[in-house]
Amino acid sequence: MDWDATHEVAQGRVWLGSQALQVGLVDELGGLDRALALVKEKAGLDPNEDVSLIAYPKPKSFLEILLEQNGMAQAPALPAFLRERLRFASAWPALAEGGVLALSPYALTVQ
C-alpha cells in the first residue's frame, strides 16, 4: 500500500488488528513468533534456526530510570550525602563501557 492509500485509510488512528486486516493496513495477524517466522523465511533461514533478538531502544538500568525521575539526584527529599554521590551517577554506564569523564573544577547550582 503506498503512502497516500495508507494515509487515506489510517488517518493516524489506532486500529485493532482485525480492523487493520479488514482495511488492508496489515497482511496478516500474528505475534512475535509469527513475525520471526516470516523474517526467517524472507532471509532464507531454516525455520528452526535460533536467532538473537536485540531490543531497541536498549532497556534502561534501574539507576537510569531512577535518575530520570524528575532529576532524582537533585531531589531535595534525598539526604545531602546521597545527592552528592548520585550527582555523577548518570555517567556511570558510559564509564563502565570505557568512556571518559571530564569534570569541571566548579559546581554551579541554581538557588
PDB file of N, CA, C and O in Angstrom, residues 69-97:
ATOM      1  N   GLN A  69      13.760  10.295  36.929  1.00  0.00           N
ATOM      2  CA  GLN A  69      12.551  10.697  37.621  1.00  0.00           C
ATOM      3  C   GLN A  69      12.691  12.114  38.161  1.00  0.00           C
ATOM      4  O   GLN A  69      13.056  12.334  39.298  1.00  0.00           O
ATOM      5  N   ASN A  70      12.414  13.081  37.302  1.00  0.00           N
ATOM      6  CA  ASN A  70      12.450  14.497  37.672  1.00  0.00           C
ATOM      7  C   ASN A  70      13.768  14.910  38.314  1.00  0.00           C
ATOM      8  O   ASN A  70      13.791  15.603  39.318  1.00  0.00           O
ATOM      9  N   GLY A  71      14.867  14.453  37.726  1.00  0.00           N
ATOM     10  CA  GLY A  71      16.164  14.834  38.263  1.00  0.00           C
ATOM     11  C   GLY A  71      16.357  14.308  39.672  1.00  0.00           C
ATOM     12  O   GLY A  71      16.709  15.044  40.578  1.00  0.00           O
ATOM     13  N   MET A  72      16.107  13.035  39.873  1.00  0.00           N
ATOM     14  CA  MET A  72      16.098  12.427  41.199  1.00  0.00           C
ATOM     15  C   MET A  72      17.368  12.733  41.982  1.00  0.00           C
ATOM     16  O   MET A  72      17.326  12.903  43.191  1.00  0.00           O
ATOM     17  N   ALA A  73      18.501  12.830  41.302  1.00  0.00           N
ATOM     18  CA  ALA A  73      19.748  13.098  42.018  1.00  0.00           C
ATOM     19  C   ALA A  73      19.735  14.486  42.642  1.00  0.00           C
ATOM     20  O   ALA A  73      20.501  14.768  43.549  1.00  0.00           O
ATOM     21  N   GLN A  74      18.870  15.357  42.158  1.00  0.00           N
ATOM     22  CA  GLN A  74      18.782  16.707  42.713  1.00  0.00           C
ATOM     23  C   GLN A  74      17.593  16.858  43.661  1.00  0.00           C
ATOM     24  O   GLN A  74      17.345  17.929  44.178  1.00  0.00           O
ATOM     25  N   ALA A  75      16.832  15.784  43.856  1.00  0.00           N
ATOM     26  CA  ALA A  75      15.610  15.850  44.656  1.00  0.00           C
ATOM     27  C   ALA A  75      15.919  16.257  46.089  1.00  0.00           C
ATOM     28  O   ALA A  75      16.758  15.637  46.747  1.00  0.00           O
ATOM     29  N   PRO A  76      15.246  17.279  46.599  1.00  0.00           N
ATOM     30  CA  PRO A  76      15.511  17.731  47.965  1.00  0.00           C
ATOM     31  C   PRO A  76      15.162  16.684  49.020  1.00  0.00           C
ATOM     32  O   PRO A  76      15.676  16.722  50.123  1.00  0.00           O
ATOM     33  N   ALA A  77      14.302  15.735  48.672  1.00  0.00           N
ATOM     34  CA  ALA A  77      13.917  14.710  49.637  1.00  0.00           C
ATOM     35  C   ALA A  77      15.057  13.750  49.941  1.00  0.00           C
ATOM     36  O   ALA A  77      15.058  13.087  50.974  1.00  0.00           O
ATOM     37  N   LEU A  78      16.032  13.667  49.061  1.00  0.00           N
ATOM     38  CA  LEU A  78      17.175  12.782  49.304  1.00  0.00           C
ATOM     39  C   LEU A  78      18.139  13.453  50.273  1.00  0.00           C
ATOM     40  O   LEU A  78      18.363  14.661  50.204  1.00  0.00           O
ATOM     41  N   PRO A  79      18.749  12.663  51.140  1.00  0.00           N
ATOM     42  CA  PRO A  79      19.760  13.237  52.032  1.00  0.00           C
ATOM     43  C   PRO A  79      20.910  13.832  51.213  1.00  0.00           C
ATOM     44  O   PRO A  79      21.235  13.340  50.128  1.00  0.00           O
ATOM     45  N   ALA A  80      21.511  14.873  51.732  1.00  0.00           N
ATOM     46  CA  ALA A  80      22.567  15.592  51.011  1.00  0.00           C
ATOM     47  C   ALA A  80      23.709  14.663  50.592  1.00  0.00           C
ATOM     48  O   ALA A  80      24.204  14.757  49.476  1.00  0.00           O
ATOM     49  N   PHE A  81      24.129  13.756  51.486  1.00  0.00           N
ATOM     50  CA  PHE A  81      25.248  12.868  51.142  1.00  0.00           C
ATOM     51  C   PHE A  81      24.899  11.980  49.962  1.00  0.00           C
ATOM     52  O   PHE A  81      25.738  11.679  49.126  1.00  0.00           O
ATOM     53  N   LEU A  82      23.610  11.569  49.850  1.00  0.00           N
ATOM     54  CA  LEU A  82      23.187  10.725  48.741  1.00  0.00           C
ATOM     55  C   LEU A  82      23.080  11.534  47.446  1.00  0.00           C
ATOM     56  O   LEU A  82      23.495  11.075  46.385  1.00  0.00           O
ATOM     57  N   ARG A  83      22.572  12.762  47.545  1.00  0.00           N
ATOM     58  CA  ARG A  83      22.508  13.640  46.363  1.00  0.00           C
ATOM     59  C   ARG A  83      23.911  13.846  45.806  1.00  0.00           C
ATOM     60  O   ARG A  83      24.129  13.795  44.602  1.00  0.00           O
ATOM     61  N   GLU A  84      24.872  14.062  46.690  1.00  0.00           N
ATOM     62  CA  GLU A  84      26.252  14.292  46.259  1.00  0.00           C
ATOM     63  C   GLU A  84      26.809  13.075  45.533  1.00  0.00           C
ATOM     64  O   GLU A  84      27.455  13.182  44.511  1.00  0.00           O
ATOM     65  N   ARG A  85      26.515  11.884  46.028  1.00  0.00           N
ATOM     66  CA  ARG A  85      27.027  10.670  45.412  1.00  0.00           C
ATOM     67  C   ARG A  85      26.331  10.346  44.096  1.00  0.00           C
ATOM     68  O   ARG A  85      26.911   9.730  43.215  1.00  0.00           O
ATOM     69  N   LEU A  86      25.101  10.755  43.977  1.00  0.00           N
ATOM     70  CA  LEU A  86      24.353  10.485  42.745  1.00  0.00           C
ATOM     71  C   LEU A  86      24.567  11.543  41.669  1.00  0.00           C
ATOM     72  O   LEU A  86      24.152  11.380  40.536  1.00  0.00           O
ATOM     73  N   ARG A  87      25.230  12.620  42.018  1.00  0.00           N
ATOM     74  CA  ARG A  87      25.389  13.746  41.090  1.00  0.00           C
ATOM     75  C   ARG A  87      25.982  13.318  39.758  1.00  0.00           C
ATOM     76  O   ARG A  87      25.559  13.775  38.702  1.00  0.00           O
ATOM     77  N   PHE A  88      26.936  12.422  39.754  1.00  0.00           N
ATOM     78  CA  PHE A  88      27.571  11.988  38.515  1.00  0.00           C
ATOM     79  C   PHE A  88      27.163  10.576  38.127  1.00  0.00           C
ATOM     80  O   PHE A  88      27.771   9.966  37.256  1.00  0.00           O
ATOM     81  N   ALA A  89      26.134  10.057  38.760  1.00  0.00           N
ATOM     82  CA  ALA A  89      25.729   8.668  38.521  1.00  0.00           C
ATOM     83  C   ALA A  89      25.279   8.430  37.084  1.00  0.00           C
ATOM     84  O   ALA A  89      25.427   7.333  36.563  1.00  0.00           O
ATOM     85  N   SER A  90      24.750   9.443  36.427  1.00  0.00           N
ATOM     86  CA  SER A  90      24.315   9.250  35.044  1.00  0.00           C
ATOM     87  C   SER A  90      25.494   8.919  34.125  1.00  0.00           C
ATOM     88  O   SER A  90      25.310   8.372  33.050  1.00  0.00           O
ATOM     89  N   ALA A  91      26.706   9.232  34.560  1.00  0.00           N
ATOM     90  CA  ALA A  91      27.890   8.922  33.750  1.00  0.00           C
ATOM     91  C   ALA A  91      28.406   7.509  33.984  1.00  0.00           C
ATOM     92  O   ALA A  91      29.213   7.011  33.211  1.00  0.00           O
ATOM     93  N   TRP A  92      27.949   6.835  35.032  1.00  0.00           N
ATOM     94  CA  TRP A  92      28.466   5.509  35.360  1.00  0.00           C
ATOM     95  C   TRP A  92      28.362   4.502  34.223  1.00  0.00           C
ATOM     96  O   TRP A  92      29.329   3.788  33.958  1.00  0.00           O
ATOM     97  N   PRO A  93      27.215   4.398  33.520  1.00  0.00           N
ATOM     98  CA  PRO A  93      27.156   3.414  32.425  1.00  0.00           C
ATOM     99  C   PRO A  93      28.216   3.669  31.351  1.00  0.00           C
ATOM    100  O   PRO A  93      28.850   2.737  30.871  1.00  0.00           O
ATOM    101  N   ALA A  94      28.433   4.917  30.994  1.00  0.00           N
ATOM    102  CA  ALA A  94      29.445   5.234  29.981  1.00  0.00           C
ATOM    103  C   ALA A  94      30.840   4.897  30.493  1.00  0.00           C
ATOM    104  O   ALA A  94      31.686   4.384  29.755  1.00  0.00           O
ATOM    105  N   LEU A  95      31.095   5.161  31.760  1.00  0.00           N
ATOM    106  CA  LEU A  95      32.398   4.842  32.340  1.00  0.00           C
ATOM    107  C   LEU A  95      32.622   3.335  32.361  1.00  0.00           C
ATOM    108  O   LEU A  95      33.728   2.863  32.108  1.00  0.00           O
ATOM    109  N   ALA A  96      31.572   2.577  32.651  1.00  0.00           N
ATOM    110  CA  ALA A  96      31.692   1.120  32.690  1.00  0.00           C
ATOM    111  C   ALA A  96      32.036   0.560  31.319  1.00  0.00           C
ATOM    112  O   ALA A  96      32.625  -0.503  31.207  1.00  0.00           O
ATOM    113  N   GLU A  97      31.675   1.283  30.255  1.00  0.00           N
ATOM    114  CA  GLU A  97      31.958   0.837  28.889  1.00  0.00           C
ATOM    115  C   GLU A  97      33.250   1.444  28.359  1.00  0.00           C
ATOM    116  O   GLU A  97      33.501   1.439  27.161  1.00  0.00           O
TER     117      GLU A  97
END
